[in-house]
Amino acid sequence: MGTPSEEDWKKMHKLVDAFYNRPDAEPFRVPVEWKALGLYDYPQIIAEPMDLGTVKSNIKDKKYKTLNQIGHDVNKVWANCKEYNRVGSDFHKLAGSLQKKWDEKFSKLIAECRTAEASVPASTIGAGGSGAGAGAGAGAGAGGSGDDGGKVGDPKPAPTHSDSSSNKEARATLADRRAFAKSLFQLSKEDVGKLLVDLEGKCPSALVRNASEDEVELNVDKIPAAILQEMTQFVLSQKKKKTPSNKRAKTTKA
């Protein structure tokens, strides 16, 4: 299993500090004092309270094992605020704005870090972003449609050199998993949606949803080698379709 390097942890700590010190993030620095504010329904609505100060303390105390765990908790800060406050309110708008900024920075950092871990953070999966920011809901709707009408499982795995080799268990190196994780950011939201829907059926343990079902975290370390190979072939096939060709070819529709 890939382990974040010391440099990775430093980058993540710096990113969390940057958001903690933002003037507009002041309401999210400490736990919500719901008793003092008279918000007695807060514990009933918010099952897992979280704040940026707690995230910082957890990083300092080395309570996190992966960078994605940090991303999950930070996104929980924004999600809790949006869950409790009505749509259109100042706090709901503020949380949405910070969540979008966080996801952009977090996704970029994960792509750069030397680790096999990768995330479709909360607001990117469902926020209608581009690239790896595919909506889980939109993806599910696109799973059975598209210009080619294909599914994630359509691309065939690479052929083996001999019949006897088919009995050997497929293997995936750390480099393979890193490459796959980074390749997700090059897909459209529809393609990522298709991939998630197919992966949920073949390896649900690789996907983790939060309580509100609006966030999906993908852990590539939990994807079996054979399935990882199939998903990689799908990514390559989608990238190939978008690569312009210098040759003229006739196209027909079924």
Coordinates of C-alpha atoms in Angstrom, one line a residue:
M1 CA 0.0 0.0 0.0
G2 CA 1.4 3.4 -0.9
T3 CA 2.4 5.6 2.0
P4 CA 2.6 9.4 1.7
S5 CA 6.2 10.7 2.0
E6 CA 7.2 13.3 4.5
E7 CA 7.1 15.9 1.8
D8 CA 3.5 14.9 1.0
W9 CA 2.5 15.5 4.6
K10 CA 4.2 18.9 4.7
K11 CA 2.3 20.0 1.5
M12 CA -1.0 18.8 2.9
H13 CA -0.3 20.5 6.3
K14 CA 0.5 23.7 4.4
L15 CA -2.7 23.5 2.4
V16 CA -4.9 23.1 5.5
D17 CA -3.1 25.9 7.2
A18 CA -3.7 28.2 4.2
F19 CA -7.5 27.6 4.4
Y20 CA -7.5 27.8 8.2
N21 CA -5.9 31.3 8.0
R22 CA -8.3 32.6 5.3
P23 CA -10.3 35.5 6.7
D24 CA -13.5 34.0 5.3
A25 CA -12.8 30.6 7.0
E26 CA -13.0 32.1 10.5
P27 CA -16.4 30.4 11.2
F28 CA -14.9 27.0 10.5
R29 CA -11.8 27.2 12.7
V30 CA -13.4 25.8 15.9
P31 CA -16.3 23.4 16.7
V32 CA -19.8 24.8 16.4
E33 CA -20.8 26.0 19.9
W34 CA -24.4 24.9 19.4
K35 CA -25.4 25.1 23.0
A36 CA -24.2 28.7 23.4
L37 CA -25.9 29.6 20.1
G38 CA -29.1 27.9 21.0
L39 CA -28.9 25.5 18.1
Y40 CA -30.3 22.5 20.0
D41 CA -31.2 20.6 16.8
Y42 CA -27.6 20.7 15.6
P43 CA -26.6 17.3 17.1
Q44 CA -29.7 15.7 15.5
I45 CA -28.9 17.1 12.0
I46 CA -25.1 16.8 12.1
A47 CA -23.9 13.3 13.0
E48 CA -20.2 14.0 12.7
P49 CA -19.1 17.5 13.5
M50 CA -15.8 18.7 12.1
D51 CA -13.8 21.9 12.0
L52 CA -10.5 23.0 10.5
G53 CA -8.9 23.4 14.0
T54 CA -9.6 19.7 14.7
V55 CA -8.1 18.7 11.3
K56 CA -4.9 20.7 12.1
S57 CA -4.7 19.0 15.5
N58 CA -5.2 15.6 14.0
I59 CA -2.4 16.2 11.5
K60 CA -0.1 17.3 14.2
D61 CA -0.9 14.3 16.3
K62 CA -0.4 12.0 13.3
K63 CA -3.9 10.5 13.5
Y64 CA -4.3 10.3 9.7
K65 CA -2.9 7.4 7.8
T66 CA -3.6 8.8 4.3
L67 CA -3.9 12.2 2.7
N68 CA -7.5 11.3 1.6
Q69 CA -8.5 11.0 5.2
I70 CA -7.6 14.7 5.6
G71 CA -9.5 15.6 2.5
H72 CA -12.5 13.7 3.7
D73 CA -12.5 15.6 7.1
V74 CA -12.1 19.0 5.5
N75 CA -14.9 18.4 3.0
K76 CA -17.0 17.3 6.0
V77 CA -16.6 20.8 7.4
W78 CA -18.1 22.3 4.3
A79 CA -20.7 19.6 3.9
N80 CA -21.9 20.0 7.5
C81 CA -22.4 23.7 7.1
K82 CA -24.4 23.2 3.9
E83 CA -26.5 20.5 5.5
Y84 CA -27.5 22.6 8.5
N85 CA -28.0 26.0 6.8
R86 CA -30.7 26.5 4.2
V87 CA -29.8 26.9 0.5
G88 CA -29.2 30.5 -0.4
S89 CA -28.2 31.6 3.1
D90 CA -24.9 33.4 3.6
F91 CA -23.3 30.4 5.4
H92 CA -24.4 27.9 2.8
K93 CA -22.9 30.1 0.0
L94 CA -19.7 30.6 2.0
A95 CA -19.3 26.9 2.5
G96 CA -20.0 26.1 -1.1
S97 CA -17.4 28.7 -2.2
L98 CA -14.7 27.4 0.1
Q99 CA -15.5 23.8 -0.8
K100 CA -14.9 24.6 -4.5
K101 CA -11.6 26.3 -3.8
W102 CA -10.5 23.4 -1.5
D103 CA -11.3 20.7 -4.0
E104 CA -9.4 22.5 -6.7
K105 CA -6.3 22.8 -4.5
F106 CA -6.7 19.3 -3.0
S107 CA -7.1 17.6 -6.3
K108 CA -4.0 19.3 -7.7
L109 CA -2.0 18.3 -4.6
I110 CA -3.1 14.7 -4.8
A111 CA -2.1 14.5 -8.4
E112 CA 1.4 15.8 -7.6
C113 CA 2.1 13.8 -4.5
R114 CA 4.1 10.6 -4.7
T115 CA 1.4 8.3 -3.4
A116 CA -1.0 5.8 -5.0
E117 CA -3.9 7.3 -3.0
A118 CA -6.4 9.3 -5.1
S119 CA -9.9 11.3 -4.4
V120 CA -13.1 12.5 -6.2
P121 CA -13.8 14.8 -3.6
A122 CA -17.1 15.7 -2.4
S123 CA -18.0 18.7 -4.4
T124 CA -16.2 17.6 -7.5
I125 CA -18.2 14.4 -7.6
G126 CA -21.6 15.9 -7.9
A127 CA -20.6 19.6 -8.5
G128 CA -20.5 19.3 -12.3
G129 CA -16.8 20.1 -12.6
S130 CA -14.7 19.0 -15.5
G131 CA -11.9 16.4 -15.7
A132 CA -12.0 14.1 -12.7
G133 CA -14.8 16.1 -11.1
A134 CA -17.5 13.9 -12.3
G135 CA -20.9 13.8 -10.7
A136 CA -21.8 10.4 -9.2
G137 CA -25.4 11.1 -10.1
A138 CA -24.6 12.4 -13.5
G139 CA -22.2 9.5 -14.0
A140 CA -24.9 7.0 -13.1
G141 CA -27.1 8.6 -15.7
A142 CA -24.4 8.5 -18.3
G143 CA -23.4 5.0 -17.5
G144 CA -25.7 3.5 -20.1
S145 CA -25.5 6.2 -22.7
G146 CA -23.0 8.2 -24.6
D147 CA -21.9 8.8 -28.2
D148 CA -20.6 5.3 -28.5
G149 CA -23.2 3.7 -26.2
G150 CA -20.3 1.8 -24.6
K151 CA -19.8 0.7 -21.0
V152 CA -16.8 0.6 -18.9
G153 CA -16.5 -3.1 -19.2
D154 CA -16.4 -3.0 -23.1
P155 CA -12.7 -2.5 -23.6
K156 CA -11.0 -5.9 -23.6
P157 CA -7.9 -6.6 -21.4
A158 CA -4.5 -6.8 -23.0
P159 CA -3.9 -10.2 -24.6
T160 CA -1.6 -12.6 -22.9
H161 CA 1.5 -14.1 -24.5
S162 CA 0.3 -17.6 -24.2
D163 CA -2.7 -19.6 -23.1
S164 CA -0.9 -20.9 -20.0
S165 CA -0.3 -17.3 -18.8
S166 CA -4.0 -16.7 -18.4
N167 CA -3.9 -18.8 -15.3
K168 CA -1.4 -16.5 -13.6
E169 CA -2.8 -13.9 -11.3
A170 CA -2.6 -10.3 -12.7
R171 CA -0.3 -8.0 -10.8
A172 CA -0.3 -4.2 -10.5
T173 CA 2.8 -2.2 -9.4
L174 CA 2.7 1.0 -7.4
A175 CA 3.6 2.8 -10.5
D176 CA 0.5 1.3 -12.3
R177 CA -1.7 2.5 -9.5
R178 CA -0.2 6.0 -9.5
A179 CA -0.6 6.3 -13.3
F180 CA -4.3 5.2 -13.1
A181 CA -5.0 7.7 -10.3
K182 CA -3.5 10.6 -12.2
S183 CA -5.3 9.5 -15.4
L184 CA -8.7 10.1 -13.9
F185 CA -8.1 13.8 -13.9
Q186 CA -8.0 13.7 -17.7
L187 CA -11.4 12.2 -18.1
S188 CA -14.7 14.0 -18.6
K189 CA -17.3 13.9 -15.9
E190 CA -19.4 11.5 -17.9
D191 CA -16.5 9.1 -18.3
V192 CA -15.6 9.2 -14.7
G193 CA -19.3 8.6 -13.9
K194 CA -19.3 5.5 -16.1
L195 CA -16.1 4.2 -14.4
L196 CA -17.5 4.7 -10.9
V197 CA -20.8 2.9 -11.7
D198 CA -18.9 0.0 -13.2
L199 CA -16.4 -0.1 -10.4
E200 CA -19.2 0.0 -7.8
G201 CA -20.5 -3.2 -9.2
K202 CA -17.2 -5.0 -9.5
C203 CA -15.3 -3.7 -6.5
P204 CA -17.5 -1.7 -4.1
S205 CA -14.9 -1.9 -1.3
A206 CA -12.8 0.6 -3.3
L207 CA -15.5 3.3 -3.0
V208 CA -16.3 5.0 0.2
R209 CA -19.4 7.2 0.6
N210 CA -20.1 9.6 3.4
A211 CA -23.3 9.6 5.4
S212 CA -25.1 12.1 3.1
E213 CA -24.2 10.1 0.0
D214 CA -22.9 13.2 -1.8
E215 CA -19.2 12.3 -1.6
V216 CA -17.3 9.4 -3.1
E217 CA -13.7 8.6 -2.2
L218 CA -11.8 6.2 -4.5
N219 CA -9.0 4.2 -3.0
V220 CA -7.0 2.7 -5.9
D221 CA -5.1 0.5 -3.5
K222 CA -8.2 -1.6 -2.9
I223 CA -8.8 -2.3 -6.6
P224 CA -7.7 -5.9 -7.6
A225 CA -5.0 -6.0 -10.3
A226 CA -7.3 -7.5 -12.9
I227 CA -10.0 -4.9 -12.4
L228 CA -7.4 -2.1 -12.3
Q229 CA -6.1 -3.3 -15.7
E230 CA -9.7 -3.2 -17.1
M231 CA -10.3 0.3 -15.7
T232 CA -7.0 1.4 -17.2
Q233 CA -7.9 0.1 -20.6
F234 CA -11.2 2.0 -20.4
V235 CA -9.3 5.2 -19.6
L236 CA -6.9 4.7 -22.5
S237 CA -9.8 4.0 -24.8
Q238 CA -11.6 7.2 -23.9
K239 CA -8.4 9.3 -24.2
K240 CA -7.7 7.7 -27.6
K241 CA -11.2 8.7 -28.9
K242 CA -10.5 12.3 -28.0
T243 CA -7.1 12.3 -29.8
P244 CA -7.4 13.8 -33.3
S245 CA -6.2 11.6 -36.1
N246 CA -4.4 12.8 -39.2
K247 CA -5.9 10.0 -41.2
R248 CA -9.3 10.3 -42.9
A249 CA -11.7 7.6 -42.0
K250 CA -15.3 6.9 -42.8
T251 CA -17.6 6.8 -39.9
T252 CA -20.9 5.0 -39.7
K253 CA -23.6 4.8 -37.1
A254 CA -25.2 1.6 -36.0

